[in-house]
Coordinates of C-alpha atoms and ligand atoms in Angstrom, one line a residue:
X1 CA 26.5 115.1 -52.3
X2 CA 23.1 116.7 -52.5
X3 CA 20.4 114.9 -50.6
X4 CA 17.0 114.8 -52.2
X5 CA 13.9 114.7 -50.1
X6 CA 11.2 112.3 -51.2
X7 CA 9.1 115.2 -52.5
X8 CA 12.0 116.5 -54.6
X9 CA 12.7 113.0 -55.9
X10 CA 9.1 112.7 -57.0
X11 CA 9.2 116.1 -58.5
X12 CA 12.4 115.2 -60.4
X13 CA 10.9 111.9 -61.6
X14 CA 7.8 113.7 -62.8
X15 CA 9.8 116.3 -64.8
X16 CA 12.2 113.7 -66.3
X17 CA 9.3 111.6 -67.3
X18 CA 7.7 114.7 -68.8
X19 CA 10.9 115.6 -70.6
X20 CA 11.3 112.1 -72.0
X21 CA 7.7 112.2 -73.1
X22 CA 8.2 115.3 -75.3
X23 CA 11.3 114.1 -77.0
X24 CA 10.7 113.3 -80.6
X25 CA 10.8 109.6 -81.7
X26 CA 13.2 107.9 -84.0
X27 CA 11.6 107.5 -87.4
X28 CA 10.2 104.4 -88.9
X29 CA 12.3 103.0 -91.8
X30 CA 11.5 104.3 -95.3
X31 CA 9.0 107.0 -94.6
X32 CA 9.1 107.8 -98.3
X33 CA 7.6 104.4 -99.1
X34 CA 4.6 104.8 -96.8
X35 CA 1.1 106.3 -97.0
X36 CA 1.8 110.0 -96.5
X37 CA -0.2 113.2 -96.6
X38 CA 2.2 116.1 -97.3
X39 CA 2.1 119.2 -95.1
X40 CA 4.5 121.0 -97.4
X41 CA 3.4 124.4 -98.8
X42 CA 2.8 127.9 -97.5
X43 CA 2.9 128.2 -93.7
X44 CA 2.2 131.3 -91.6
X45 CA 5.2 132.6 -89.7
X46 CA 6.1 135.0 -86.9
X47 CA 9.6 136.3 -86.2
X48 CA 10.2 136.0 -82.5
X49 CA 13.6 137.7 -82.1
X50 CA 13.3 138.1 -78.3
X51 CA 11.9 134.6 -77.6
X52 CA 8.6 135.8 -76.2
X53 CA 6.2 133.5 -78.1
X54 CA 6.5 130.5 -75.8
X55 CA 5.9 132.6 -72.6
X56 CA 2.9 134.2 -74.3
X57 CA 1.6 130.8 -75.5
X58 CA 1.1 132.0 -79.0
X59 CA 0.8 128.3 -80.0
X60 CA -2.7 128.5 -78.5
X61 CA -3.6 130.7 -81.5
X62 CA -6.3 132.6 -79.6
X63 CA -8.5 135.3 -80.9
X64 CA -10.6 137.6 -78.7
X65 CA -13.9 136.3 -77.4
X66 CA -14.9 138.9 -74.8
X67 CA -14.9 142.6 -75.0
X68 CA -11.8 142.9 -72.8
X69 CA -9.8 140.3 -74.7
X70 CA -6.9 141.1 -76.9
X71 CA -3.9 139.2 -78.2
X72 CA -0.7 140.8 -79.4
X73 CA -0.2 138.3 -82.2
X74 CA -2.0 136.5 -85.0
X75 CA -0.6 133.9 -87.4
X76 CA -3.1 134.7 -90.1
X77 CA -2.4 137.6 -92.6
X78 CA 1.2 137.9 -91.6
X79 CA 4.5 136.5 -92.9
X80 CA 4.1 133.4 -95.2
X81 CA 7.0 131.0 -95.6
X82 CA 7.5 128.0 -97.9
X83 CA 8.0 124.7 -96.3
X84 CA 10.3 123.1 -97.0
X85 CA 12.9 125.8 -97.3
X86 CA 15.2 127.9 -95.2
X87 CA 13.8 131.3 -94.1
X88 CA 17.1 133.1 -95.0
X89 CA 16.6 132.8 -98.7
X90 CA 12.9 133.7 -98.7
X91 CA 13.1 137.3 -97.6
X92 CA 16.0 139.7 -97.8
X93 CA 15.4 140.9 -94.2
X94 CA 15.8 137.3 -93.0
X95 CA 19.1 136.7 -94.8
X96 CA 21.2 136.9 -91.6
X97 CA 18.4 136.1 -89.1
X98 CA 19.4 133.7 -86.3
X99 CA 16.9 133.2 -83.6
X100 CA 13.4 131.9 -83.2
X101 CA 10.7 131.7 -85.9
X102 CA 7.2 130.4 -85.3
X103 CA 5.6 128.4 -88.1
X104 CA 2.0 127.5 -88.1
X105 CA -0.7 125.9 -90.3
X106 CA -4.0 124.2 -90.1
X107 CA -4.8 120.8 -91.5
X108 CA -7.5 118.3 -91.9
X109 CA -6.8 114.6 -92.1
X110 CA -8.5 111.2 -92.3
X111 CA -8.3 109.0 -89.2
X112 CA -8.4 105.4 -90.3
X113 CA -10.3 103.2 -87.8
X114 CA -7.6 101.2 -85.9
X115 CA -4.9 103.1 -87.7
X116 CA -2.1 105.3 -86.3
X117 CA -0.9 108.7 -87.4
X118 CA 2.6 110.1 -87.1
X119 CA 3.9 113.6 -87.8
X120 CA 7.2 113.3 -89.6
X121 CA 9.9 116.0 -90.2
X122 CA 12.7 115.2 -92.5
X123 CA 14.7 118.0 -90.9
X124 CA 14.2 121.2 -88.9
X125 CA 17.2 123.5 -88.5
X126 CA 18.3 123.5 -85.8
X127 CA 16.1 122.9 -82.7
X128 CA 12.4 122.9 -82.4
X129 CA 9.3 122.3 -80.3
X130 CA 6.1 121.0 -81.8
X131 CA 2.7 122.1 -80.6
X132 CA -0.5 120.4 -81.8
X133 CA -3.9 121.9 -80.9
X134 CA -2.4 124.0 -78.2
X135 CA -0.2 121.3 -76.5
X136 CA 3.5 120.7 -76.8
X137 CA 4.0 117.2 -78.2
X138 CA 7.7 117.0 -79.1
X139 CA 11.1 118.6 -79.1
X140 CA 14.1 117.9 -81.3
X141 CA 17.6 119.1 -81.7
X142 CA 19.8 118.6 -84.7
X143 CA 19.3 120.3 -88.1
X144 CA 19.9 117.5 -90.5
X145 CA 18.2 114.3 -89.3
X146 CA 14.6 113.2 -89.3
X147 CA 12.2 112.6 -86.4
X148 CA 8.6 111.7 -85.8
X149 CA 5.9 112.0 -83.2
X150 CA 2.8 109.9 -82.9
X151 CA -0.4 112.0 -82.9
X152 CA -3.0 109.3 -83.2
X153 CA -4.8 110.4 -80.0
X154 CA -4.0 114.1 -80.3
X155 CA -5.3 114.8 -83.8
X156 CA -8.8 115.7 -85.0
X157 CA -10.3 115.1 -88.4
X158 CA -10.8 118.8 -89.0
X159 CA -9.1 122.0 -88.2
X160 CA -5.9 120.9 -86.4
X161 CA -3.6 123.8 -85.5
X162 CA 0.0 122.9 -85.8
X163 CA 2.7 125.3 -84.6
X164 CA 6.5 124.8 -84.7
X165 CA 8.9 126.9 -82.7
X166 CA 12.1 126.8 -84.7
X167 CA 15.4 128.2 -83.5
X168 CA 18.8 128.3 -85.2
X169 CA 20.9 130.2 -82.7
X170 CA 24.5 129.0 -82.7
X171 CA 25.5 127.6 -79.3
X172 CA 28.7 126.3 -77.9
X173 CA 27.2 122.9 -76.9
X174 CA 25.5 122.4 -80.3
X175 CA 26.6 120.4 -83.4
X176 CA 27.9 122.2 -85.3
X177 CA 28.9 124.8 -82.7
X178 CA 29.7 128.5 -82.9
X179 CA 31.4 129.0 -86.3
X180 CA 31.4 126.8 -89.4
X181 CA 32.2 127.4 -93.0
X182 CA 28.7 127.3 -94.4
X183 CA 25.5 129.3 -94.0
X184 CA 23.5 128.8 -90.8
X185 CA 20.2 128.3 -92.6
X186 CA 17.2 128.2 -90.3
X187 CA 13.7 126.8 -90.8
X188 CA 11.7 123.8 -91.7
X189 CA 14.2 122.9 -94.3
X190 CA 12.9 119.5 -95.4
X191 CA 9.6 117.7 -96.0
X192 CA 6.8 117.5 -93.4
X193 CA 4.4 114.6 -93.7
X194 CA 1.6 112.9 -91.9
X195 CA 2.3 109.2 -92.1
X196 CA -0.5 106.8 -91.6
X197 CA 0.1 103.2 -90.6
X198 CA -2.0 100.2 -89.4
X199 CA -2.1 99.6 -85.6
X200 CA 0.8 97.2 -85.8
X201 CA 3.1 98.2 -88.6
X202 CA 6.5 97.3 -90.0
X203 CA 8.6 99.8 -88.0
X204 CA 12.1 98.8 -89.2
X205 CA 14.0 96.5 -91.5
X206 CA 17.6 96.2 -92.4
X207 CA 18.3 94.2 -95.7
X208 CA 21.7 94.3 -97.1
X209 CA 24.3 91.9 -98.7
X210 CA 26.6 90.2 -96.3
X211 CA 29.8 92.0 -95.6
X212 CA 32.0 89.3 -97.3
X213 CA 29.7 86.7 -98.9
X214 CA 28.4 87.9 -102.3
X215 CA 25.6 85.4 -102.5
X216 CA 24.2 86.0 -99.0
X217 CA 21.6 88.6 -98.0
X218 CA 21.0 89.3 -94.3
X219 CA 17.6 90.6 -93.4
X220 CA 15.9 91.6 -90.2
X221 CA 12.4 93.1 -89.7
X222 CA 10.9 94.6 -86.6
X223 CA 7.2 95.3 -86.0
X224 CA 6.1 98.4 -84.1
X225 CA 4.8 96.3 -81.2
X226 CA 6.3 93.4 -79.3
X227 CA 4.0 91.0 -80.9
X228 CA 5.2 87.3 -80.8
X229 CA 4.3 84.7 -83.4
X230 CA 3.1 87.1 -86.0
X231 CA 3.9 86.3 -89.7
X232 CA 6.3 88.4 -91.6
X233 CA 7.2 87.8 -95.3
X234 CA 10.2 89.1 -97.1
X235 CA 10.3 88.8 -100.8
X236 CA 12.7 89.7 -103.7
X237 CA 10.6 88.6 -106.7
X238 CA 13.2 89.1 -109.3
X239 CA 15.5 86.7 -107.5
X240 CA 12.7 84.4 -106.7
X241 CA 13.4 84.7 -103.0
X242 CA 10.7 84.5 -100.5
X243 CA 10.4 83.6 -96.8
X244 CA 7.6 83.8 -94.3
X245 CA 8.8 83.8 -90.7
X246 CA 7.3 84.1 -87.2
X247 CA 8.2 87.0 -84.9
X248 CA 10.0 86.4 -81.6
X249 CA 8.9 87.9 -78.3
X250 CA 10.3 91.3 -79.4
X251 CA 8.2 91.4 -82.6
X252 CA 11.3 90.7 -84.7
X253 CA 12.5 88.3 -87.4
X254 CA 16.0 87.7 -88.6
X255 CA 17.0 85.6 -91.6
X256 CA 19.4 85.1 -94.5
X257 CA 18.8 84.5 -98.2
X258 CA 21.2 82.8 -100.5
X259 CA 21.2 83.2 -104.3
X260 CA 24.0 82.8 -106.9
X261 CA 22.0 85.2 -109.2
X262 CA 22.5 88.4 -107.3
X263 CA 23.8 91.1 -109.6
X264 CA 25.9 93.5 -107.5
X265 CA 25.2 97.2 -107.3
X266 CA 28.2 99.3 -108.4
X267 CA 28.8 102.8 -109.8
X268 CA 29.0 101.5 -113.3
X269 CA 25.9 99.3 -112.9
X270 CA 23.7 100.6 -110.1
X271 CA 21.3 97.6 -110.1
X272 CA 18.6 97.6 -107.5
X273 CA 15.9 95.0 -106.7
X274 CA 12.4 95.6 -105.5
X275 CA 12.2 94.2 -102.0
X276 CA 8.8 93.6 -100.4
X277 CA 8.2 93.2 -96.7
X278 CA 4.7 92.3 -95.4
X279 CA 3.1 91.5 -92.1
X280 CA -0.4 90.4 -91.3
X281 CA -1.5 94.1 -91.4
X282 CA 1.1 96.1 -93.2
X283 CA 3.3 96.0 -96.3
X284 CA 6.1 98.1 -97.7
X285 CA 8.3 98.0 -100.8
X286 CA 11.6 99.5 -101.6
X287 CA 14.4 99.3 -104.2
X288 CA 17.5 97.9 -102.5
X289 CA 20.9 97.3 -104.0
X290 CA 23.4 94.6 -103.0
X291 CA 27.1 95.1 -102.8
X292 CA 29.9 94.6 -100.3
X293 CA 32.8 96.7 -99.4
X294 CA 35.8 96.0 -97.3
X295 CA 39.4 97.0 -96.6
X296 CA 42.4 94.7 -97.0
X297 CA 45.8 96.2 -96.3
X298 CA 46.0 99.5 -98.1
X299 CA 43.1 98.8 -100.5
X300 CA 39.4 99.3 -100.5
X301 CA 37.4 96.6 -102.3
X302 CA 34.0 97.0 -103.8
X303 CA 32.4 93.6 -104.7
X304 CA 35.8 92.0 -104.5
X305 CA 37.6 94.5 -106.8
X306 CA 40.0 97.2 -105.6
X307 CA 38.5 100.6 -106.2
X308 CA 39.8 104.2 -106.5
X309 CA 37.3 106.7 -105.1
X310 CA 36.8 109.5 -107.5
X311 CA 34.9 111.7 -105.1
X312 CA 33.6 115.2 -104.8
X313 CA 31.9 117.2 -102.0
X314 CA 29.0 119.6 -102.1
X315 CA 26.9 121.3 -99.5
X316 CA 23.1 120.9 -99.4
X317 CA 22.8 124.3 -101.2
X318 CA 21.6 125.5 -104.5
X319 CA 24.0 128.3 -105.2
X320 CA 21.8 130.0 -107.8
X321 CA 18.9 130.2 -105.4
X322 CA 21.2 131.0 -102.5
X323 CA 19.3 128.6 -100.3
X324 CA 19.2 125.1 -99.0
X325 CA 18.5 122.2 -101.4
X326 CA 15.3 120.3 -100.6
X327 CA 13.6 118.7 -103.6
X328 CA 14.1 116.0 -106.1
X329 CA 14.9 118.6 -108.8
X330 CA 17.6 120.0 -106.5
X331 CA 19.2 116.6 -106.1
X332 CA 19.3 116.1 -109.8
X333 CA 21.0 119.4 -110.3
X334 CA 23.7 118.7 -107.8
X335 CA 24.3 115.1 -108.7
X336 CA 24.3 115.7 -112.5
X337 CA 27.2 118.1 -112.1
X338 CA 29.1 115.4 -110.1
X339 CA 28.3 112.9 -112.8
X340 CA 29.7 115.2 -115.5
X341 CA 32.9 115.5 -113.6
X342 CA 33.3 111.7 -113.8
X343 CA 32.9 110.9 -110.1
X344 CA 32.0 107.6 -108.6
X345 CA 31.5 108.9 -105.0
X346 CA 30.1 111.9 -103.1
X347 CA 31.3 113.1 -99.8
X348 CA 28.1 114.7 -98.4
X349 CA 29.6 117.7 -96.6
X350 CA 29.3 118.1 -93.7
X351 CA 26.0 116.7 -92.5
X352 CA 23.4 114.2 -93.5
X353 CA 21.8 115.6 -96.6
X354 CA 18.2 115.1 -97.6
X355 CA 16.8 111.8 -98.8
X356 CA 16.3 112.9 -102.3
X357 CA 20.0 113.4 -102.7
X358 CA 20.9 110.1 -101.0
X359 CA 18.4 108.0 -103.0
X360 CA 19.0 109.7 -106.3
X361 CA 22.8 109.3 -105.8
X362 CA 22.3 105.6 -105.3
X363 CA 20.2 105.4 -108.4
X364 CA 22.8 107.3 -110.4
X365 CA 25.6 105.1 -109.2
X366 CA 27.5 107.1 -106.6
X367 CA 29.1 105.7 -103.5
X368 CA 28.4 107.9 -100.5
X369 CA 30.3 109.2 -97.5
X370 CA 27.9 110.6 -94.9
X371 CA 28.8 112.4 -91.7
X372 CA 27.4 114.4 -88.9
X373 CA 28.6 118.0 -88.4
X374 CA 31.4 117.3 -86.0
X375 CA 33.2 120.2 -87.6
X376 CA 36.0 121.9 -85.6
X377 CA 35.3 123.7 -82.4
X378 CA 33.0 121.0 -80.9
X379 CA 32.7 120.9 -77.1
X380 CA 34.2 117.4 -76.7
X381 CA 34.3 117.8 -72.9
X382 CA 30.6 118.2 -72.7
X383 CA 28.7 115.0 -72.0
X384 CA 25.4 116.5 -73.2
X385 CA 27.0 117.4 -76.5
X386 CA 28.4 113.8 -76.8
X387 CA 24.9 112.4 -76.2
X388 CA 23.4 114.7 -78.9
X389 CA 26.1 113.7 -81.3
X390 CA 25.3 110.0 -80.6
X391 CA 21.6 110.7 -81.3
X392 CA 22.4 112.4 -84.6
X393 CA 24.6 109.5 -85.6
X394 CA 21.9 107.0 -84.7
X395 CA 19.3 109.0 -86.6
X396 CA 21.5 109.2 -89.7
X397 CA 22.4 105.5 -89.7
X398 CA 18.9 104.4 -89.1
X399 CA 17.6 106.5 -92.0
X400 CA 20.2 105.3 -94.5
X401 CA 21.2 101.9 -93.5
X402 CA 19.4 100.2 -96.4
X403 CA 21.1 102.4 -99.0
X404 CA 23.9 100.3 -100.5
X405 CA 25.5 103.4 -101.9
X406 CA 26.4 104.3 -98.3
X407 CA 30.0 103.2 -98.0
X408 CA 31.5 105.4 -95.3
X409 CA 30.1 106.7 -92.0
X410 CA 32.2 109.8 -91.2
X411 CA 32.6 110.6 -87.5
X412 CA 34.6 113.8 -87.5
X413 CA 36.1 116.6 -89.6
X414 CA 39.3 118.3 -88.5
X415 CA 39.6 117.5 -84.8
X416 CA 42.7 117.7 -82.6
X417 CA 43.8 114.7 -80.5
X418 CA 42.8 114.7 -76.8
X419 CA 41.4 112.2 -74.4
X420 CA 38.0 113.9 -74.5
X421 CA 37.9 113.9 -78.3
X422 CA 38.9 110.2 -78.5
X423 CA 36.2 109.2 -76.0
X424 CA 33.6 111.3 -77.9
X425 CA 34.5 109.8 -81.3
X426 CA 34.6 106.3 -79.8
X427 CA 31.1 106.9 -78.6
X428 CA 30.0 107.8 -82.1
X429 CA 31.7 104.7 -83.6
X430 CA 30.1 102.5 -81.0
X431 CA 26.7 104.1 -81.6
X432 CA 27.0 103.5 -85.3
X433 CA 28.1 99.9 -84.9
X434 CA 25.2 99.2 -82.6
X435 CA 23.0 99.6 -85.7
X436 CA 25.4 98.8 -88.6
X437 CA 28.7 97.0 -88.7
X438 CA 29.0 96.7 -92.5
X439 CA 30.2 100.2 -93.5
X440 CA 33.7 101.6 -93.3
X441 CA 34.4 104.1 -90.6
X442 CA 36.3 107.2 -91.4
X443 CA 37.2 110.7 -90.2
X444 CA 38.9 113.6 -92.0
X445 CA 42.0 114.9 -90.3
X446 CA 43.9 118.1 -91.0
X447 CA 47.1 117.4 -89.1
X448 CA 49.4 116.4 -91.9
X449 CA 52.7 118.4 -91.7
X450 CA 56.0 118.5 -93.5
X451 CA 58.9 117.0 -91.6
X452 CA 62.0 118.8 -92.6
X453 CA 64.4 116.1 -91.3
X454 CA 62.8 113.3 -93.3
X455 CA 61.6 115.6 -96.1
X456 CA 58.3 113.8 -96.0
X457 CA 54.7 114.6 -95.1
X458 CA 53.7 113.0 -91.8
X459 CA 50.7 113.0 -89.4
X460 CA 50.6 112.2 -85.7
X461 CA 47.2 111.1 -84.5
X462 CA 47.1 107.6 -83.1
X463 CA 43.3 107.6 -83.5
X464 CA 43.7 106.8 -87.2
X465 CA 44.3 103.1 -86.1
X466 CA 40.7 102.9 -84.9
X467 CA 39.3 103.7 -88.4
X468 CA 39.0 101.6 -91.5
X469 CA 40.0 104.3 -93.8
X470 CA 42.0 107.5 -93.0
X471 CA 41.1 110.7 -94.7
X472 CA 43.1 113.9 -94.8
X473 CA 42.1 117.5 -95.7
X474 CA 45.2 119.2 -97.1
X475 CA 45.2 122.6 -98.8
X476 CA 48.7 122.6 -100.4
X477 CA 49.1 125.7 -102.4
X478 CA 46.3 127.5 -100.6
X479 CA 46.6 127.6 -96.8
X480 CA 50.0 126.0 -97.0
X481 CA 52.8 127.1 -99.3
X482 CA 54.8 124.3 -100.9
X483 CA 57.8 123.3 -98.7
X484 CA 59.2 121.3 -101.6
X485 CA 58.1 121.1 -105.2
X486 CA 55.0 118.9 -105.8
X487 CA 57.0 116.2 -107.6
X488 CA 59.1 115.8 -104.5
X489 CA 56.2 115.9 -102.0
X490 CA 56.5 112.4 -100.6
X491 CA 53.8 111.2 -98.1
X492 CA 54.3 108.8 -95.2
X493 CA 50.9 109.0 -93.6
X494 CA 48.7 106.1 -92.3
X495 CA 51.0 103.5 -93.7
X496 CA 49.3 100.2 -94.0
X497 CA 45.8 101.7 -94.3
X498 CA 43.9 103.2 -97.3
X499 CA 44.2 107.0 -97.4
X500 CA 41.7 109.4 -99.0
X501 CA 42.5 113.0 -99.7
X502 CA 39.1 114.2 -98.5
X503 CA 39.7 117.9 -99.2
X504 CA 42.1 120.0 -101.3
X505 CA 41.7 123.1 -103.4
X506 CA 41.8 126.8 -103.5
X507 CA 39.6 129.8 -104.3
X508 CA 39.0 131.4 -107.7
X509 CA 36.5 133.9 -108.8
X510 CA 34.9 132.6 -112.0
X511 CA 36.0 134.6 -115.0
X512 CA 39.0 136.2 -113.3
X513 CA 42.3 135.9 -115.1
X514 CA 45.6 136.5 -113.4
X515 CA 49.0 135.3 -112.5
X516 CA 49.1 131.5 -112.5
X517 CA 51.6 131.5 -109.7
X518 CA 50.1 134.2 -107.4
X519 CA 47.7 132.9 -104.8
X520 CA 46.1 136.3 -104.2
X521 CA 45.3 136.7 -107.8
X522 CA 42.1 134.7 -107.0
X523 CA 42.2 133.7 -110.6
X524 CA 41.0 130.6 -112.4
X525 CA 44.6 130.4 -113.6
X526 CA 46.1 130.1 -110.1
X527 CA 43.4 127.6 -109.1
X528 CA 44.4 125.5 -112.2
X529 CA 48.1 125.6 -111.2
X530 CA 47.1 124.5 -107.7
X531 CA 45.1 121.5 -109.1
X532 CA 47.9 120.5 -111.4
X533 CA 50.4 120.7 -108.5
X534 CA 48.2 118.6 -106.2
X535 CA 47.6 116.0 -108.8
X536 CA 51.4 115.8 -109.2
X537 CA 51.8 115.3 -105.4
X538 CA 49.2 112.6 -105.4
X539 CA 51.5 110.4 -107.4
X540 CA 53.8 110.2 -104.3
X541 CA 51.2 109.0 -101.8
X542 CA 51.6 105.3 -102.0
X543 CA 48.4 104.4 -100.1
X544 CA 46.2 106.9 -101.9
X545 CA 42.9 105.3 -102.7
X546 CA 40.7 108.3 -103.4
X547 CA 40.5 112.0 -103.8
X548 CA 37.7 114.5 -103.1
X549 CA 38.4 118.0 -104.2
X550 CA 36.9 120.8 -102.1
X551 CA 34.4 121.6 -103.5
X552 CA 31.9 121.2 -106.4
X553 CA 30.1 124.5 -106.2
X554 CA 31.0 127.9 -104.7
X555 CA 29.0 128.0 -101.5
X556 CA 27.8 130.7 -99.1
X557 CA 29.8 131.3 -96.0
X558 CA 29.5 134.4 -93.7
X559 CA 33.1 134.5 -92.8
X560 CA 34.4 134.9 -96.3
X561 CA 34.8 138.6 -96.0
X562 CA 36.8 139.7 -99.1
X563 CA 34.6 142.4 -100.7
X564 CA 35.3 141.7 -104.4
X565 CA 36.6 138.2 -104.6
X566 CA 34.3 136.5 -102.0
X567 CA 31.3 138.6 -101.0
X568 CA 30.2 136.0 -98.5
X569 CA 31.1 133.1 -100.7
X570 CA 33.7 130.4 -100.4
X571 CA 35.0 130.4 -103.9
X572 CA 36.8 127.0 -103.9
X573 CA 34.1 125.6 -106.2
X574 CA 35.1 123.9 -109.4
X575 CA 31.8 125.4 -110.6
X576 CA 30.8 129.0 -109.9
X577 CA 27.7 130.1 -108.0
X578 CA 26.2 130.9 -111.4
X579 CA 26.8 127.3 -112.5
X580 CA 29.8 127.9 -114.8
X581 CA 32.7 125.5 -114.8
X582 CA 36.1 126.9 -113.9
X583 CA 39.4 125.9 -115.5
X584 CA 40.2 123.5 -112.6
X585 CA 37.0 121.6 -113.4
X586 CA 38.5 120.4 -116.7
X587 CA 41.8 119.4 -115.1
X588 CA 39.9 117.3 -112.5
X589 CA 37.7 115.9 -115.1
X590 CA 40.7 114.7 -117.1
X591 CA 42.3 113.2 -114.0
X592 CA 39.1 111.3 -113.2
X593 CA 38.5 110.1 -116.8
X594 CA 42.0 108.7 -116.9
X595 CA 41.8 107.0 -113.5
Ligands
GCB601 C1 38.1 122.7 -94.5 C2 36.8 122.3 -94.0 C3 35.7 122.8 -95.0 C4 36.0 124.3 -95.4 C5 37.4 124.3 -96.1 C6 37.8 125.7 -96.6 O1 39.1 122.1 -94.1 O2 36.6 121.0 -93.8 O3 34.4 122.7 -94.4 O4 35.0 124.8 -96.2 O5 38.3 123.7 -95.3 O6 37.4 126.1 -97.6 O7 38.6 126.3 -95.8

């Protein structure tokens, strides 16, 4: 064992305190319902391929004052990038760029007397350090979840200089890790806001229908400070529900409401109620829907009725723009295409997508499956990686826990059984449940195989028992030739539990005709055959409670090398990168319309 001297111990304590100090904070609930000043727009940028900017303190943004001064950088009059947006799609020379990019801008703001100010990032891909007026104030890792940092004391009314060091280098201990089937977009990819709050504000609330009782709403509210005996009011005017409560020593209240008049939210009737929360100094309002969802035997119940999940996946990408989706208009484009297909659910692949998508999906009547990018190749043995994954999970669940559309928390995609993996995923499940116990836990597995002796499809991964719903990605007719004809493809997988086919499909280049029985024809005709075959097979999966074809749109992926058929695109889309529907789209549409 290493022995530490008192001095070293003090040194260690100092640095760990400092490190903890610069970690970004978890965000307050419902940032989009607060008083915000947008910092979106054009930012100055510097490409720092060799990571020299931090060492040279370019975040100080100095300009020469004396005759002998000079600085080998300047933010002004150089590269300009849009925020939000990835950098890869903004300049052709940045298409493949992976490394460090500095973003900077100036801003003025209004400091309310007795108020507080927070800097909020909806997402920065993938890791970043934040510098305000020459001082590092926060760090964050994880490209798809929000974070905030309080700047009340650090900010001036005029001429603040904000610099963000963003890095998207793939690393073995990161999530996702070294290789993944989508574009590694870097940048400040989502909204940046200044959020102003009163001194004591409503930090968090969790208001949802009870897991089993359809007339009972559970509600809890937490103030930003541990203020006891303060009044908090929760009101749902349309249901004539209102309670005023006193906070406990932790600044929290917890209560329930009962009403026989609650109209449940569902895909066919996505009813939401305006919910108002107020404290002595703060108030916030949000549309919240009420529904419950549970599993009994092999069935999934929504509001007490068994449901079949007509799902689809998409990446957070606008294919026509070849870049990340970030706006309300982007959300409408993606979700409208899912609506047209007849879906009642979206699997948000493979990471938490922006809040415009989540909120608009809820409004349009989609159930949601949301997951963090535990996507193949994760370093399950690494405790630090596990901790990071736990943080991401927490950030995702905290952000979206009031969205009734959220039905599934996904904890992994295509992982192989091992003690380390099991411990890792258990940590994620526990983290999730420490915030929310009402959603269904799931993971997508790819271990289904054909057992020649029994002539059935089987899967051996005991972990499935720890999940509410089992999901399987299976590419019959694409990565796997059919061992039996589709009408004889009998499944014996996760018996006694609901099963979702969370991915199936194959590639087709839009507009390409070819042999309907030749995989390498890359034709819409073969893709159509594949869909018909898979839909036939689905008839023989007794516990099948949902399907999610892979994928709605062709999407960009650097390891799709085929020069004419792929050109850096995964072509499994039912819709092409140009927005045209392929033959298989119509087959899937008919299947969903008849379900
Ligand atoms: C999968 C992955 C998905 C890929 C897909 C494919 O199993 O979950 O992210 O894009 O296969 O096209 O190979």
